[in-house]
Short mmCIF file of C-alpha atoms and ligand atoms in Angstrom, two decimals:
data_model
loop_
_atom_site.label_atom_id
_atom_site.label_comp_id
_atom_site.label_asym_id
_atom_site.label_seq_id
_atom_site.Cartn_x
_atom_site.Cartn_y
_atom_site.Cartn_z
CA UNK A 294 95.45 100.01 135.90
CA UNK A 295 97.60 103.14 135.47
CA UNK A 296 96.75 105.84 132.97
CA UNK A 297 98.45 105.54 129.53
CA UNK A 298 101.41 107.83 128.78
CA UNK A 299 100.23 110.56 126.40
CA UNK A 300 102.59 110.83 123.43
CA UNK A 301 103.09 113.35 120.61
CA UNK A 302 105.10 112.51 117.49
CA UNK A 303 107.07 115.22 115.66
CA UNK A 304 107.99 114.44 112.06
CA UNK A 305 104.92 112.22 111.94
CA UNK A 306 104.87 111.98 108.14
CA UNK A 307 108.49 110.87 107.84
CA UNK A 308 109.94 107.37 107.51
CA UNK A 309 110.60 107.05 111.24
CA UNK A 310 107.80 109.32 112.49
CA UNK A 311 105.10 107.37 110.65
CA UNK A 312 106.46 104.10 112.06
CA UNK A 313 106.43 105.58 115.57
CA UNK A 314 102.83 106.78 115.10
CA UNK A 315 101.72 103.21 114.27
CA UNK A 316 103.75 101.76 117.14
CA UNK A 317 102.30 104.16 119.70
CA UNK A 318 98.78 103.43 118.45
CA UNK A 319 99.40 99.68 118.80
CA UNK A 320 101.22 99.73 122.17
CA UNK A 321 99.35 99.15 125.38
CA UNK A 322 100.04 101.86 127.95
CA UNK A 323 100.73 104.55 125.33
CA UNK A 324 98.22 106.97 123.82
CA UNK A 325 98.84 109.08 120.72
CA UNK A 326 97.53 112.60 121.38
CA UNK A 327 99.28 114.71 118.72
CA UNK A 328 101.11 114.36 115.40
CA UNK A 329 103.15 117.24 114.00
CA UNK A 330 104.54 117.64 110.53
CA UNK A 331 106.77 120.33 109.03
CA UNK A 332 105.16 123.73 109.58
CA UNK A 333 103.05 122.45 112.47
CA UNK A 334 102.61 124.51 115.66
CA UNK A 335 104.66 123.14 118.59
CA UNK A 336 102.17 124.69 121.01
CA UNK A 337 99.75 121.95 119.92
CA UNK A 338 101.86 119.37 121.77
CA UNK A 339 101.32 120.75 125.26
CA UNK A 340 97.79 121.84 124.33
CA UNK A 341 96.97 118.20 123.51
CA UNK A 342 98.15 117.19 126.98
CA UNK A 343 101.20 115.26 125.73
CA UNK A 344 103.55 114.08 128.47
CA UNK A 345 106.25 112.86 126.07
CA UNK A 346 107.16 114.16 122.60
CA UNK A 347 109.07 111.86 120.25
CA UNK A 348 111.15 113.83 117.73
CA UNK A 349 112.17 112.31 114.39
CA UNK A 350 112.48 115.47 112.35
CA UNK A 351 115.60 117.05 110.84
CA UNK A 352 118.88 118.22 112.40
CA UNK A 353 118.07 121.88 111.66
CA UNK A 354 115.02 122.01 113.98
CA UNK A 355 115.40 119.31 116.61
CA UNK A 356 117.31 121.34 119.23
CA UNK A 357 114.81 124.21 119.10
CA UNK A 358 111.91 121.73 119.29
CA UNK A 359 113.40 120.21 122.45
CA UNK A 360 114.11 123.53 124.12
CA UNK A 361 110.58 124.79 123.43
CA UNK A 362 109.01 121.55 124.68
CA UNK A 363 111.15 121.47 127.83
CA UNK A 364 109.96 125.02 128.51
CA UNK A 365 106.39 123.72 128.27
CA UNK A 366 107.15 120.87 130.71
CA UNK A 367 107.02 118.09 128.09
CA UNK A 368 109.51 115.18 128.32
CA UNK A 369 111.35 114.48 125.06
CA UNK A 370 112.63 111.35 123.33
CA UNK A 371 114.82 112.35 120.41
CA UNK A 372 116.04 110.16 117.56
CA UNK A 373 116.96 112.96 115.17
CA UNK A 374 120.67 113.26 114.39
CA UNK A 375 122.88 116.35 114.27
CA UNK A 376 123.51 116.81 118.01
CA UNK A 377 126.85 118.21 119.17
CA UNK A 378 128.38 118.69 122.63
CA UNK A 379 127.35 122.36 122.31
CA UNK A 380 123.70 121.67 121.47
CA UNK A 381 123.48 119.03 124.22
CA UNK A 382 124.97 121.59 126.62
CA UNK A 383 122.29 124.14 125.72
CA UNK A 384 119.58 121.55 126.45
CA UNK A 385 121.24 120.74 129.81
CA UNK A 386 121.16 124.47 130.60
CA UNK A 387 117.46 124.84 129.84
CA UNK A 388 116.66 121.70 131.87
CA UNK A 389 117.96 123.52 134.96
CA UNK A 390 114.82 125.67 134.81
CA UNK A 391 112.57 122.64 134.28
CA UNK A 392 113.09 120.35 137.26
CA UNK A 393 111.45 116.97 136.74
CA UNK A 394 111.56 117.12 132.94
CA UNK A 395 113.54 114.41 131.13
CA UNK A 396 115.15 114.48 127.69
CA UNK A 397 116.64 111.39 126.05
CA UNK A 398 118.74 111.95 122.92
CA UNK A 399 119.37 108.53 121.40
CA UNK A 400 121.60 108.14 118.32
CA UNK A 401 120.28 104.61 117.67
CA UNK A 402 117.28 102.87 119.23
CA UNK A 403 118.04 99.38 117.85
CA UNK A 404 119.09 97.03 120.64
CA UNK A 405 121.72 95.38 118.46
CA UNK A 406 123.26 98.71 117.50
CA UNK A 407 123.47 99.78 121.15
CA UNK A 408 125.13 96.47 122.03
CA UNK A 409 127.50 96.75 119.06
CA UNK A 410 128.60 100.18 120.33
CA UNK A 411 129.09 98.80 123.84
CA UNK A 412 131.15 95.89 122.47
CA UNK A 413 133.21 98.34 120.41
CA UNK A 414 134.00 100.42 123.50
CA UNK A 415 135.06 97.23 125.30
CA UNK A 416 137.29 96.08 122.44
CA UNK A 417 138.84 99.46 121.66
CA UNK A 418 141.70 99.42 124.13
CA UNK A 419 143.04 96.09 122.82
CA UNK A 420 143.60 97.07 119.18
CA UNK A 421 146.17 99.22 117.43
CA UNK A 422 143.77 100.22 114.64
CA UNK A 423 140.06 101.06 114.66
CA UNK A 424 137.83 102.43 111.88
CA UNK A 425 134.05 102.73 111.49
CA UNK A 426 132.07 102.14 108.28
CA UNK A 427 128.37 103.10 108.23
CA UNK A 428 126.09 102.14 105.35
CA UNK A 429 122.64 103.68 104.81
CA UNK A 430 119.79 104.26 102.37
CA UNK A 431 120.56 107.07 99.89
CA UNK A 432 117.71 109.33 101.16
CA UNK A 433 119.60 110.02 104.37
CA UNK A 434 120.56 113.72 104.52
CA UNK A 435 123.44 113.64 107.01
CA UNK A 436 126.84 111.93 106.99
CA UNK A 437 128.40 110.35 108.85
CA UNK A 438 125.46 108.86 110.77
CA UNK A 439 124.79 109.88 114.36
CA UNK A 440 125.42 106.27 115.33
CA UNK A 441 128.84 106.25 113.67
CA UNK A 442 129.79 109.47 115.44
CA UNK A 443 128.66 108.05 118.79
CA UNK A 444 130.56 104.81 118.09
CA UNK A 445 133.75 106.64 117.12
CA UNK A 446 133.54 108.97 120.14
CA UNK A 447 133.19 105.94 122.45
CA UNK A 448 136.17 104.21 120.81
CA UNK A 449 138.24 107.39 121.08
CA UNK A 450 137.43 107.75 124.79
CA UNK A 451 138.35 104.11 125.46
CA UNK A 452 141.62 104.45 123.50
CA UNK A 453 142.54 107.63 125.37
CA UNK A 454 141.74 106.04 128.75
CA UNK A 455 144.03 103.12 127.84
CA UNK A 456 146.83 105.50 126.83
CA UNK A 457 146.76 104.47 123.16
CA UNK A 458 148.14 106.97 120.67
CA UNK A 459 146.90 107.58 117.12
CA UNK A 460 146.17 104.52 114.98
CA UNK A 461 148.97 103.77 112.49
CA UNK A 462 148.44 105.42 109.09
CA UNK A 463 151.24 106.19 106.65
CA UNK A 464 148.97 108.00 104.15
CA UNK A 465 150.99 110.89 102.77
CA UNK A 466 148.82 111.80 99.79
CA UNK A 467 145.14 111.14 99.22
CA UNK A 468 142.14 112.42 97.32
CA UNK A 469 139.91 114.54 99.58
CA UNK A 470 137.66 112.22 101.57
CA UNK A 471 139.50 109.01 100.72
CA UNK A 472 140.33 108.39 104.38
CA UNK A 473 136.85 109.31 105.59
CA UNK A 474 135.96 111.80 108.34
CA UNK A 475 138.06 112.23 111.47
CA UNK A 476 135.90 111.85 114.61
CA UNK A 477 138.15 112.39 117.62
CA UNK A 478 140.99 110.67 115.74
CA UNK A 479 138.89 107.70 114.57
CA UNK A 480 138.25 107.44 110.80
CA UNK A 481 134.57 107.13 109.82
CA UNK A 482 133.43 106.16 106.30
CA UNK A 483 129.88 106.62 104.94
CA UNK A 484 128.32 104.48 102.17
CA UNK A 485 124.94 105.41 100.59
CA UNK A 486 123.30 102.60 98.62
CA UNK A 487 119.76 101.95 97.35
CA UNK A 488 118.31 98.93 99.13
CA UNK A 489 120.04 99.54 102.46
CA UNK A 490 118.33 100.71 105.66
CA UNK A 491 120.94 101.27 108.45
CA UNK A 492 124.12 99.28 108.92
CA UNK A 493 127.47 99.68 110.65
CA UNK A 494 130.79 97.86 110.79
CA UNK A 495 133.45 98.56 113.35
CA UNK A 496 136.83 97.25 112.26
CA UNK A 497 139.63 96.59 114.74
CA UNK A 498 143.10 95.49 113.67
CA UNK A 499 146.26 94.14 115.26
CA UNK A 500 149.24 92.48 113.65
CA UNK A 501 147.89 89.26 112.10
CA UNK A 502 144.22 89.62 113.22
CA UNK A 503 141.00 91.55 112.68
CA UNK A 504 137.84 91.86 114.74
CA UNK A 505 134.70 93.03 112.95
CA UNK A 506 131.58 94.06 114.86
CA UNK A 507 128.63 94.46 112.50
CA UNK A 508 125.03 95.49 113.05
CA UNK A 509 122.23 95.57 110.45
CA UNK A 510 118.81 97.18 110.72
CA UNK A 511 116.85 95.64 107.83
CA UNK A 512 113.59 97.33 108.83
CA UNK A 513 112.63 100.43 110.85
CA UNK A 514 110.69 98.08 113.11
CA UNK A 515 114.09 97.37 114.70
CA UNK A 516 114.07 100.83 116.31
CA UNK A 517 110.60 100.59 117.86
CA UNK A 518 111.25 98.58 121.08
CA UNK A 519 113.95 101.12 121.98
CA UNK A 520 111.62 104.05 121.30
CA UNK A 521 108.89 102.53 123.47
CA UNK A 522 111.39 101.79 126.26
CA UNK A 523 112.68 105.39 126.18
CA UNK A 524 109.14 106.83 126.25
CA UNK A 525 108.28 104.71 129.28
CA UNK A 526 111.50 105.52 131.15
CA UNK A 527 112.09 109.21 130.33
CA UNK A 528 109.16 110.32 132.49
CA UNK A 529 111.02 109.04 135.56
CA UNK A 530 114.49 110.23 134.55
CA UNK A 531 114.80 114.02 134.87
CA UNK A 532 117.67 115.77 133.11
CA UNK A 533 119.53 114.79 129.95
CA UNK A 534 120.20 111.18 128.98
CA UNK A 535 122.36 110.51 125.92
CA UNK A 536 122.05 107.08 124.32
CA UNK A 537 119.85 104.14 125.25
CA UNK A 538 122.63 102.58 127.35
CA UNK A 539 121.45 103.86 130.78
CA UNK A 540 117.96 102.43 130.11
CA UNK A 541 119.53 99.03 129.38
CA UNK A 542 121.93 99.10 132.36
CA UNK A 543 124.88 99.16 129.96
CA UNK A 544 126.65 102.19 131.44
CA UNK A 545 127.39 105.30 129.38
N1 NDP B 281 117.90 107.31 116.58
C1 NDP B 281 117.53 106.36 115.73
O1 NDP B 281 117.44 105.16 116.08
C2 NDP B 281 117.17 106.75 114.34
C3 NDP B 281 117.35 108.05 113.96
N2 NDP B 281 117.01 108.44 112.70
C4 NDP B 281 117.13 109.86 112.43
O2 NDP B 281 115.82 110.44 112.50
C5 NDP B 281 115.73 111.56 111.63
C6 NDP B 281 114.55 111.37 110.69
O3 NDP B 281 114.82 110.30 109.82
P1 NDP B 281 113.76 109.84 108.72
O4 NDP B 281 112.45 109.58 109.37
O5 NDP B 281 114.42 108.80 107.93
O6 NDP B 281 113.65 111.19 107.86
P2 NDP B 281 112.41 111.74 107.01
O7 NDP B 281 112.96 112.81 106.11
O8 NDP B 281 111.66 110.60 106.40
O9 NDP B 281 111.46 112.38 108.13
C7 NDP B 281 111.65 113.64 108.74
C8 NDP B 281 110.29 114.29 108.78
O10 NDP B 281 110.35 115.44 109.62
C9 NDP B 281 109.56 116.45 108.99
N3 NDP B 281 109.90 117.75 109.54
C10 NDP B 281 110.83 118.65 109.13
N4 NDP B 281 110.80 119.73 109.93
C11 NDP B 281 109.83 119.52 110.85
C12 NDP B 281 109.32 120.27 111.94
N5 NDP B 281 109.81 121.50 112.25
N6 NDP B 281 108.30 119.74 112.68
C13 NDP B 281 107.80 118.54 112.39
N7 NDP B 281 108.23 117.78 111.36
C14 NDP B 281 109.24 118.27 110.62
C15 NDP B 281 109.88 116.27 107.52
O11 NDP B 281 108.90 116.92 106.73
P3 NDP B 281 109.33 117.46 105.25
O12 NDP B 281 109.80 116.25 104.51
O13 NDP B 281 108.06 118.05 104.76
O14 NDP B 281 110.43 118.47 105.49
C16 NDP B 281 109.79 114.75 107.41
O15 NDP B 281 108.46 114.32 107.24
C17 NDP B 281 117.10 111.65 110.93
O16 NDP B 281 117.91 112.57 111.62
C18 NDP B 281 117.66 110.24 111.07
O17 NDP B 281 119.06 110.19 111.03
C19 NDP B 281 116.50 107.57 111.79
C20 NDP B 281 116.35 106.25 112.12
C21 NDP B 281 116.66 105.74 113.41
O1 LIG B 282 118.81 108.12 108.90
C1 LIG B 282 118.71 106.93 109.27
O2 LIG B 282 118.12 106.08 108.62
C2 LIG B 282 119.32 106.55 110.55
N1 LIG B 282 119.81 107.49 111.30
C3 LIG B 282 120.43 107.31 112.56
C4 LIG B 282 121.88 107.70 112.48
O3 LIG B 282 122.24 108.64 111.75
O4 LIG B 282 122.70 107.08 113.16
C5 LIG B 282 120.20 105.93 113.14
C6 LIG B 282 120.22 104.84 112.13
O5 LIG B 282 121.52 104.67 111.68
C7 LIG B 282 119.27 105.14 110.98
#
């Protein structure tokens, strides 16, 4: 039998980190070798012999965590939000000096959410209007969600490739925020409500019809199969992977 993959969890005391810690402990073929909380020393990850670090921390620190770990030869699986094209570019740059090291930055590890985003990209070119509504627990610190950004970016790319112009919108006066955030021309709305976990609706409209694609994560357990898949696959996928799609053969 092959040796287990040695895993470190960053943000181990958080909602997601603590769930990942339990999952790694319970999953055959994975071994938990380090847990880091805020203020912990990143050097402990490589010192513990970790092959893969799973980062569920906060947007302010995740990029620096990844760059430090890549420098130490540790593969990274990242669920933390807050990534931009610029921060992803900086990670790509530092991976040039770390051949063989893989980093997967995954906005949403839930299989249904990944499929919902893929379906949304497929549908996008056929509809005049498209908007995204994400709904989360009120302890979430960022808005809109990383998933909603990723969804809207995918829709915008598909619309541009199909030669679609801006979605119709006659709004001439509005309270600030009433039309949501503009992500590459796609409106994204964020709801924060006690009782929710992580939910998203993608609304498409044409004259006389609407298509709604909805995904609900009712429990953080929904993210765990995707995290385990990424941990197993990142060790054989050098360079930067964005999204779970390539691991599920769903294209980018
Ligand atoms: N990709 C996906 O599928 C999912 C992504 N997420 C994302 O994951 C991130 C975490 O979410 P969640 O678990 O709900 O948030 P939490 O606030 O519950 O957890 C974050 C944890 O990270 C800790 N932390 C902060 N800085 C560091 C550091 N430098 N090193 C180690 N730990 C640190 C925090 O400690 P302290 O509180 O002491 O600051 C806290 O315990 C968010 O960005 C969220 O959007 C969430 C769910 C799914
Ligand atoms: O903070 C959360 O909870 C979640 N964050 C991720 C995001 O911002 O998209 C993934 C999921 O929506 C849960």
